[in-house]
Amino acid sequence: PLSCVIGTGLLALILRVTRSLSSVLVLALWVVIIWVLMLSQFAEPYLEKLLFQVKEVFSEFENQLLENAELNNNKQATNKLISQLPELSGNYLLGNIALIQMILSLMSLFFARSLQSRLYNPEGWRKEFHQLRFTRIGLLTLLFGILGCTSLVEFQYWTWLFALPLLVSGVAIVHSCAKIKKLNGQWLIGFYIILIIFAPLIPILILLVMIDHWIDVRGRLQQKINNFN
């Protein structure tokens, strides 16, 4: 909880100075990376204990799978599932801790910003979120980070740290397009349901962010709506 408060406070300070939500998303990545690197240097006993506990949970889970496989006579499918489980390591643990920390800090910041907007500028947060767009440097930083992590076996679990800001931007584009088209909330609920159960939608959202950066999908859609009216 303390690290979440500190992380959210740093992101709030960055937002106050830069007044740019895209800058916050990019810099949040580096704030979290520095934080986990400090953990690895100064909290090694804690991480070792946590890794040991996670390994115990995974071991119990595998044993339960094998027991159920013997009862249901589906050992082949169970062994295939077990082989797909991630290999537990220090980098895997740090990557997941960093991702959780980043999600909690950004959610806390967004919630606080929305409350502030309700008090002083009721439509400010919605416009700010709908207009979220990365600069070319920010976009390239995130894309190169994804490529770099996926190419390094030890850091493949860090890929989500670079993908999360792009995913947030993709969600912002969907929200903005829904508002421009004046769609009701049920469309957004359906979108989130599909996002949860349909994993390939995530790369599509990232691709949408890249396309919007070059051709301004939201601006073109708004112009088309205005011309039609």
mmCIF file of C-alpha atoms in Angstrom:
data_model
loop_
_atom_site.group_PDB
_atom_site.id
_atom_site.type_symbol
_atom_site.label_atom_id
_atom_site.label_comp_id
_atom_site.label_asym_id
_atom_site.label_seq_id
_atom_site.Cartn_x
_atom_site.Cartn_y
_atom_site.Cartn_z
ATOM 1 C CA PRO A 1 0.000 0.000 0.000
ATOM 2 C CA LEU A 2 2.809 2.441 0.819
ATOM 3 C CA SER A 3 4.517 1.859 -2.534
ATOM 4 C CA CYS A 4 1.192 2.414 -4.290
ATOM 5 C CA VAL A 5 0.683 5.738 -2.491
ATOM 6 C CA ILE A 6 4.227 6.856 -3.311
ATOM 7 C CA GLY A 7 3.899 5.765 -6.948
ATOM 8 C CA THR A 8 0.552 7.519 -7.352
ATOM 9 C CA GLY A 9 1.974 10.670 -5.759
ATOM 10 C CA LEU A 10 4.902 10.697 -8.197
ATOM 11 C CA LEU A 11 2.580 10.232 -11.172
ATOM 12 C CA ALA A 12 0.315 13.022 -9.899
ATOM 13 C CA LEU A 13 3.360 15.299 -9.660
ATOM 14 C CA ILE A 14 4.368 14.373 -13.211
ATOM 15 C CA LEU A 15 0.835 15.107 -14.431
ATOM 16 C CA ARG A 16 0.855 18.491 -12.696
ATOM 17 C CA VAL A 17 4.193 19.463 -14.246
ATOM 18 C CA THR A 18 3.692 18.085 -17.766
ATOM 19 C CA ARG A 19 -0.109 18.443 -18.020
ATOM 20 C CA SER A 20 0.092 15.513 -20.415
ATOM 21 C CA LEU A 21 -1.565 12.177 -19.763
ATOM 22 C CA SER A 22 0.540 10.486 -22.443
ATOM 23 C CA SER A 23 3.734 11.643 -20.721
ATOM 24 C CA VAL A 24 2.446 10.209 -17.443
ATOM 25 C CA LEU A 25 1.840 6.814 -19.050
ATOM 26 C CA VAL A 26 5.329 6.683 -20.563
ATOM 27 C CA LEU A 27 7.105 7.957 -17.435
ATOM 28 C CA ALA A 28 5.041 5.655 -15.196
ATOM 29 C CA LEU A 29 6.779 2.785 -16.913
ATOM 30 C CA TRP A 30 10.220 4.049 -15.865
ATOM 31 C CA VAL A 31 9.059 4.933 -12.344
ATOM 32 C CA VAL A 32 7.925 1.342 -11.854
ATOM 33 C CA ILE A 33 11.085 -0.125 -13.406
ATOM 34 C CA ILE A 34 13.287 1.956 -11.092
ATOM 35 C CA TRP A 35 11.142 0.866 -8.149
ATOM 36 C CA VAL A 36 11.506 -2.872 -8.889
ATOM 37 C CA LEU A 37 15.246 -2.449 -9.487
ATOM 38 C CA MET A 38 15.485 -0.900 -6.029
ATOM 39 C CA LEU A 39 13.537 -3.873 -4.680
ATOM 40 C CA SER A 40 15.968 -6.288 -6.283
ATOM 41 C CA GLN A 41 18.908 -4.442 -4.712
ATOM 42 C CA PHE A 42 17.629 -3.639 -1.230
ATOM 43 C CA ALA A 43 14.850 -6.186 -0.585
ATOM 44 C CA GLU A 44 16.398 -9.400 -1.844
ATOM 45 C CA PRO A 45 15.395 -11.508 1.236
ATOM 46 C CA TYR A 46 11.783 -10.421 0.827
ATOM 47 C CA LEU A 47 11.787 -11.330 -2.881
ATOM 48 C CA GLU A 48 13.380 -14.729 -2.186
ATOM 49 C CA LYS A 49 10.719 -15.508 0.414
ATOM 50 C CA LEU A 50 7.958 -14.378 -1.933
ATOM 51 C CA LEU A 51 9.384 -16.460 -4.793
ATOM 52 C CA PHE A 52 9.520 -19.509 -2.534
ATOM 53 C CA GLN A 53 5.854 -19.044 -1.602
ATOM 54 C CA VAL A 54 4.848 -18.653 -5.249
ATOM 55 C CA LYS A 55 6.726 -21.828 -6.165
ATOM 56 C CA GLU A 56 4.865 -23.702 -3.420
ATOM 57 C CA VAL A 57 1.523 -22.493 -4.780
ATOM 58 C CA PHE A 58 2.474 -23.528 -8.319
ATOM 59 C CA SER A 59 3.650 -26.930 -7.062
ATOM 60 C CA GLU A 60 0.347 -27.550 -5.262
ATOM 61 C CA PHE A 61 -1.528 -26.475 -8.380
ATOM 62 C CA GLU A 62 0.440 -28.929 -10.554
ATOM 63 C CA ASN A 63 -0.169 -31.753 -8.070
ATOM 64 C CA GLN A 64 -3.901 -31.073 -8.142
ATOM 65 C CA LEU A 65 -3.878 -31.109 -11.930
ATOM 66 C CA LEU A 66 -2.060 -34.443 -11.992
ATOM 67 C CA GLU A 67 -4.448 -35.966 -9.453
ATOM 68 C CA ASN A 68 -7.450 -34.844 -11.477
ATOM 69 C CA ALA A 69 -5.783 -36.172 -14.637
ATOM 70 C CA GLU A 70 -5.471 -39.651 -13.132
ATOM 71 C CA LEU A 71 -9.118 -39.604 -12.085
ATOM 72 C CA ASN A 72 -10.360 -38.341 -15.461
ATOM 73 C CA ASN A 73 -7.786 -40.221 -17.567
ATOM 74 C CA ASN A 74 -6.530 -37.144 -19.439
ATOM 75 C CA LYS A 75 -2.849 -37.118 -18.560
ATOM 76 C CA GLN A 76 -1.737 -36.004 -22.012
ATOM 77 C CA ALA A 77 -3.779 -32.806 -21.966
ATOM 78 C CA THR A 78 -2.740 -32.101 -18.386
ATOM 79 C CA ASN A 79 0.958 -32.540 -19.141
ATOM 80 C CA LYS A 80 0.581 -30.195 -22.100
ATOM 81 C CA LEU A 81 -1.060 -27.600 -19.845
ATOM 82 C CA ILE A 82 1.687 -27.932 -17.232
ATOM 83 C CA SER A 83 4.373 -27.493 -19.892
ATOM 84 C CA GLN A 84 2.768 -24.168 -20.854
ATOM 85 C CA LEU A 85 2.997 -22.771 -17.327
ATOM 86 C CA PRO A 86 5.640 -20.029 -16.950
ATOM 87 C CA GLU A 87 9.025 -20.873 -15.514
ATOM 88 C CA LEU A 88 9.305 -19.212 -12.143
ATOM 89 C CA SER A 89 12.344 -16.961 -11.739
ATOM 90 C CA GLY A 90 13.356 -13.682 -10.162
ATOM 91 C CA ASN A 91 12.712 -11.749 -13.387
ATOM 92 C CA TYR A 92 9.277 -13.329 -13.728
ATOM 93 C CA LEU A 93 8.396 -12.286 -10.186
ATOM 94 C CA LEU A 94 9.741 -8.751 -10.614
ATOM 95 C CA GLY A 95 7.908 -8.332 -13.910
ATOM 96 C CA ASN A 96 4.585 -9.304 -12.353
ATOM 97 C CA ILE A 97 5.142 -7.148 -9.277
ATOM 98 C CA ALA A 98 5.992 -4.197 -11.519
ATOM 99 C CA LEU A 99 2.882 -4.752 -13.653
ATOM 100 C CA ILE A 100 0.591 -4.915 -10.610
ATOM 101 C CA GLN A 101 2.232 -1.813 -9.153
ATOM 102 C CA MET A 102 1.796 0.052 -12.435
ATOM 103 C CA ILE A 103 -1.862 -0.925 -12.762
ATOM 104 C CA LEU A 104 -2.677 0.090 -9.184
ATOM 105 C CA SER A 105 -0.824 3.410 -9.454
ATOM 106 C CA LEU A 106 -2.481 4.347 -12.756
ATOM 107 C CA MET A 107 -5.940 3.322 -11.546
ATOM 108 C CA SER A 108 -5.464 5.383 -8.386
ATOM 109 C CA LEU A 109 -4.270 8.377 -10.404
ATOM 110 C CA PHE A 110 -7.161 8.138 -12.864
ATOM 111 C CA PHE A 111 -9.687 7.830 -10.025
ATOM 112 C CA ALA A 112 -8.224 10.835 -8.193
ATOM 113 C CA ARG A 113 -8.115 12.866 -11.415
ATOM 114 C CA SER A 114 -11.762 12.054 -12.155
ATOM 115 C CA LEU A 115 -12.806 13.167 -8.656
ATOM 116 C CA GLN A 116 -10.843 16.393 -9.045
ATOM 117 C CA SER A 117 -12.493 16.981 -12.404
ATOM 118 C CA ARG A 118 -15.961 16.486 -10.931
ATOM 119 C CA LEU A 119 -15.246 19.184 -8.370
ATOM 120 C CA TYR A 120 -13.662 21.815 -10.602
ATOM 121 C CA ASN A 121 -14.190 20.867 -14.259
ATOM 122 C CA PRO A 122 -16.935 18.243 -14.754
ATOM 123 C CA GLU A 123 -16.057 17.356 -18.374
ATOM 124 C CA GLY A 124 -12.309 17.894 -18.086
ATOM 125 C CA TRP A 125 -11.245 14.334 -17.309
ATOM 126 C CA ARG A 126 -13.398 12.820 -20.040
ATOM 127 C CA LYS A 127 -11.982 15.182 -22.679
ATOM 128 C CA GLU A 128 -8.456 14.604 -21.396
ATOM 129 C CA PHE A 129 -8.851 10.839 -21.593
ATOM 130 C CA HIS A 130 -10.578 10.869 -24.982
ATOM 131 C CA GLN A 131 -7.820 13.035 -26.475
ATOM 132 C CA LEU A 132 -5.010 10.781 -25.212
ATOM 133 C CA ARG A 133 -2.364 10.449 -27.932
ATOM 134 C CA PHE A 134 1.338 9.618 -27.650
ATOM 135 C CA THR A 135 4.076 11.685 -29.194
ATOM 136 C CA ARG A 136 6.265 9.984 -31.775
ATOM 137 C CA ILE A 137 9.084 9.555 -29.244
ATOM 138 C CA GLY A 138 6.716 8.100 -26.654
ATOM 139 C CA LEU A 139 5.164 5.704 -29.143
ATOM 140 C CA LEU A 140 8.534 4.516 -30.446
ATOM 141 C CA THR A 141 9.797 4.051 -26.879
ATOM 142 C CA LEU A 142 6.901 1.739 -26.056
ATOM 143 C CA LEU A 143 7.136 -0.206 -29.319
ATOM 144 C CA PHE A 144 10.903 -0.718 -29.050
ATOM 145 C CA GLY A 145 10.409 -1.757 -25.427
ATOM 146 C CA ILE A 146 7.919 -4.433 -26.484
ATOM 147 C CA LEU A 147 10.241 -5.708 -29.211
ATOM 148 C CA GLY A 148 13.216 -5.715 -26.862
ATOM 149 C CA CYS A 149 11.448 -7.608 -24.083
ATOM 150 C CA THR A 150 9.977 -10.217 -26.418
ATOM 151 C CA SER A 151 13.399 -10.884 -27.929
ATOM 152 C CA LEU A 152 15.054 -11.412 -24.526
ATOM 153 C CA VAL A 153 13.929 -14.657 -22.897
ATOM 154 C CA GLU A 154 14.700 -13.478 -19.369
ATOM 155 C CA PHE A 155 12.604 -10.315 -19.764
ATOM 156 C CA GLN A 156 9.646 -11.599 -21.763
ATOM 157 C CA TYR A 157 7.411 -11.126 -18.729
ATOM 158 C CA TRP A 158 8.228 -7.391 -18.760
ATOM 159 C CA THR A 159 6.532 -6.935 -22.137
ATOM 160 C CA TRP A 160 3.247 -6.014 -20.499
ATOM 161 C CA LEU A 161 4.867 -3.005 -18.833
ATOM 162 C CA PHE A 162 5.391 -1.450 -22.272
ATOM 163 C CA ALA A 163 2.105 -2.743 -23.705
ATOM 164 C CA LEU A 164 -0.107 -1.413 -20.886
ATOM 165 C CA PRO A 165 0.164 2.301 -21.867
ATOM 166 C CA LEU A 166 -0.696 1.397 -25.468
ATOM 167 C CA LEU A 167 -3.657 -0.643 -24.246
ATOM 168 C CA VAL A 168 -4.899 2.332 -22.198
ATOM 169 C CA SER A 169 -4.566 4.565 -25.252
ATOM 170 C CA GLY A 170 -6.502 2.040 -27.345
ATOM 171 C CA VAL A 171 -9.307 2.027 -24.790
ATOM 172 C CA ALA A 172 -9.324 5.835 -24.890
ATOM 173 C CA ILE A 173 -9.748 5.750 -28.683
ATOM 174 C CA VAL A 174 -12.698 3.363 -28.360
ATOM 175 C CA HIS A 175 -14.329 5.601 -25.728
ATOM 176 C CA SER A 176 -13.777 8.671 -27.875
ATOM 177 C CA CYS A 177 -15.231 7.020 -30.992
ATOM 178 C CA ALA A 178 -18.243 5.813 -28.984
ATOM 179 C CA LYS A 179 -18.886 9.379 -27.795
ATOM 180 C CA ILE A 180 -18.498 10.805 -31.304
ATOM 181 C CA LYS A 181 -20.951 8.213 -32.661
ATOM 182 C CA LYS A 182 -23.208 8.844 -29.612
ATOM 183 C CA LEU A 183 -23.356 5.161 -28.711
ATOM 184 C CA ASN A 184 -24.889 4.190 -25.382
ATOM 185 C CA GLY A 185 -23.032 2.574 -22.495
ATOM 186 C CA GLN A 186 -24.060 -0.942 -23.516
ATOM 187 C CA TRP A 187 -21.621 -0.786 -26.441
ATOM 188 C CA LEU A 188 -18.740 -0.043 -24.074
ATOM 189 C CA ILE A 189 -19.820 -2.832 -21.719
ATOM 190 C CA GLY A 190 -19.802 -5.224 -24.675
ATOM 191 C CA PHE A 191 -16.372 -3.951 -25.671
ATOM 192 C CA TYR A 192 -14.932 -4.675 -22.220
ATOM 193 C CA ILE A 193 -16.484 -8.148 -22.172
ATOM 194 C CA ILE A 194 -14.881 -8.934 -25.539
ATOM 195 C CA LEU A 195 -11.577 -7.446 -24.338
ATOM 196 C CA ILE A 196 -11.559 -9.785 -21.320
ATOM 197 C CA ILE A 197 -12.481 -13.008 -23.107
ATOM 198 C CA PHE A 198 -10.899 -12.365 -26.519
ATOM 199 C CA ALA A 199 -7.127 -11.964 -26.058
ATOM 200 C CA PRO A 200 -6.323 -11.191 -29.768
ATOM 201 C CA LEU A 201 -8.232 -7.919 -29.339
ATOM 202 C CA ILE A 202 -5.265 -6.519 -27.381
ATOM 203 C CA PRO A 203 -2.847 -6.499 -30.370
ATOM 204 C CA ILE A 204 -5.658 -4.999 -32.452
ATOM 205 C CA LEU A 205 -5.983 -2.134 -29.964
ATOM 206 C CA ILE A 206 -2.224 -1.557 -30.073
ATOM 207 C CA LEU A 207 -2.385 -1.488 -33.879
ATOM 208 C CA LEU A 208 -5.272 0.988 -33.639
ATOM 209 C CA VAL A 209 -3.109 3.294 -31.523
ATOM 210 C CA MET A 210 -0.390 3.222 -34.187
ATOM 211 C CA ILE A 211 -2.899 3.917 -36.964
ATOM 212 C CA ASP A 212 -4.496 6.759 -35.013
ATOM 213 C CA HIS A 213 -1.088 8.324 -34.470
ATOM 214 C CA TRP A 214 -0.517 8.577 -38.229
ATOM 215 C CA ILE A 215 -3.986 9.307 -39.654
ATOM 216 C CA ASP A 216 -5.946 10.663 -36.630
ATOM 217 C CA VAL A 217 -8.886 8.240 -36.633
ATOM 218 C CA ARG A 218 -10.861 10.272 -34.086
ATOM 219 C CA GLY A 219 -10.429 13.540 -35.962
ATOM 220 C CA ARG A 220 -11.465 11.985 -39.271
ATOM 221 C CA LEU A 221 -14.507 10.364 -37.671
ATOM 222 C CA GLN A 222 -15.554 13.672 -36.067
ATOM 223 C CA GLN A 223 -15.128 15.486 -39.371
ATOM 224 C CA LYS A 224 -17.185 12.852 -41.168
ATOM 225 C CA ILE A 225 -19.975 13.172 -38.589
ATOM 226 C CA ASN A 226 -19.931 16.968 -38.885
ATOM 227 C CA ASN A 227 -20.085 16.839 -42.691
ATOM 228 C CA PHE A 228 -22.967 14.379 -42.541
ATOM 229 C CA ASN A 229 -24.924 16.613 -40.180
#
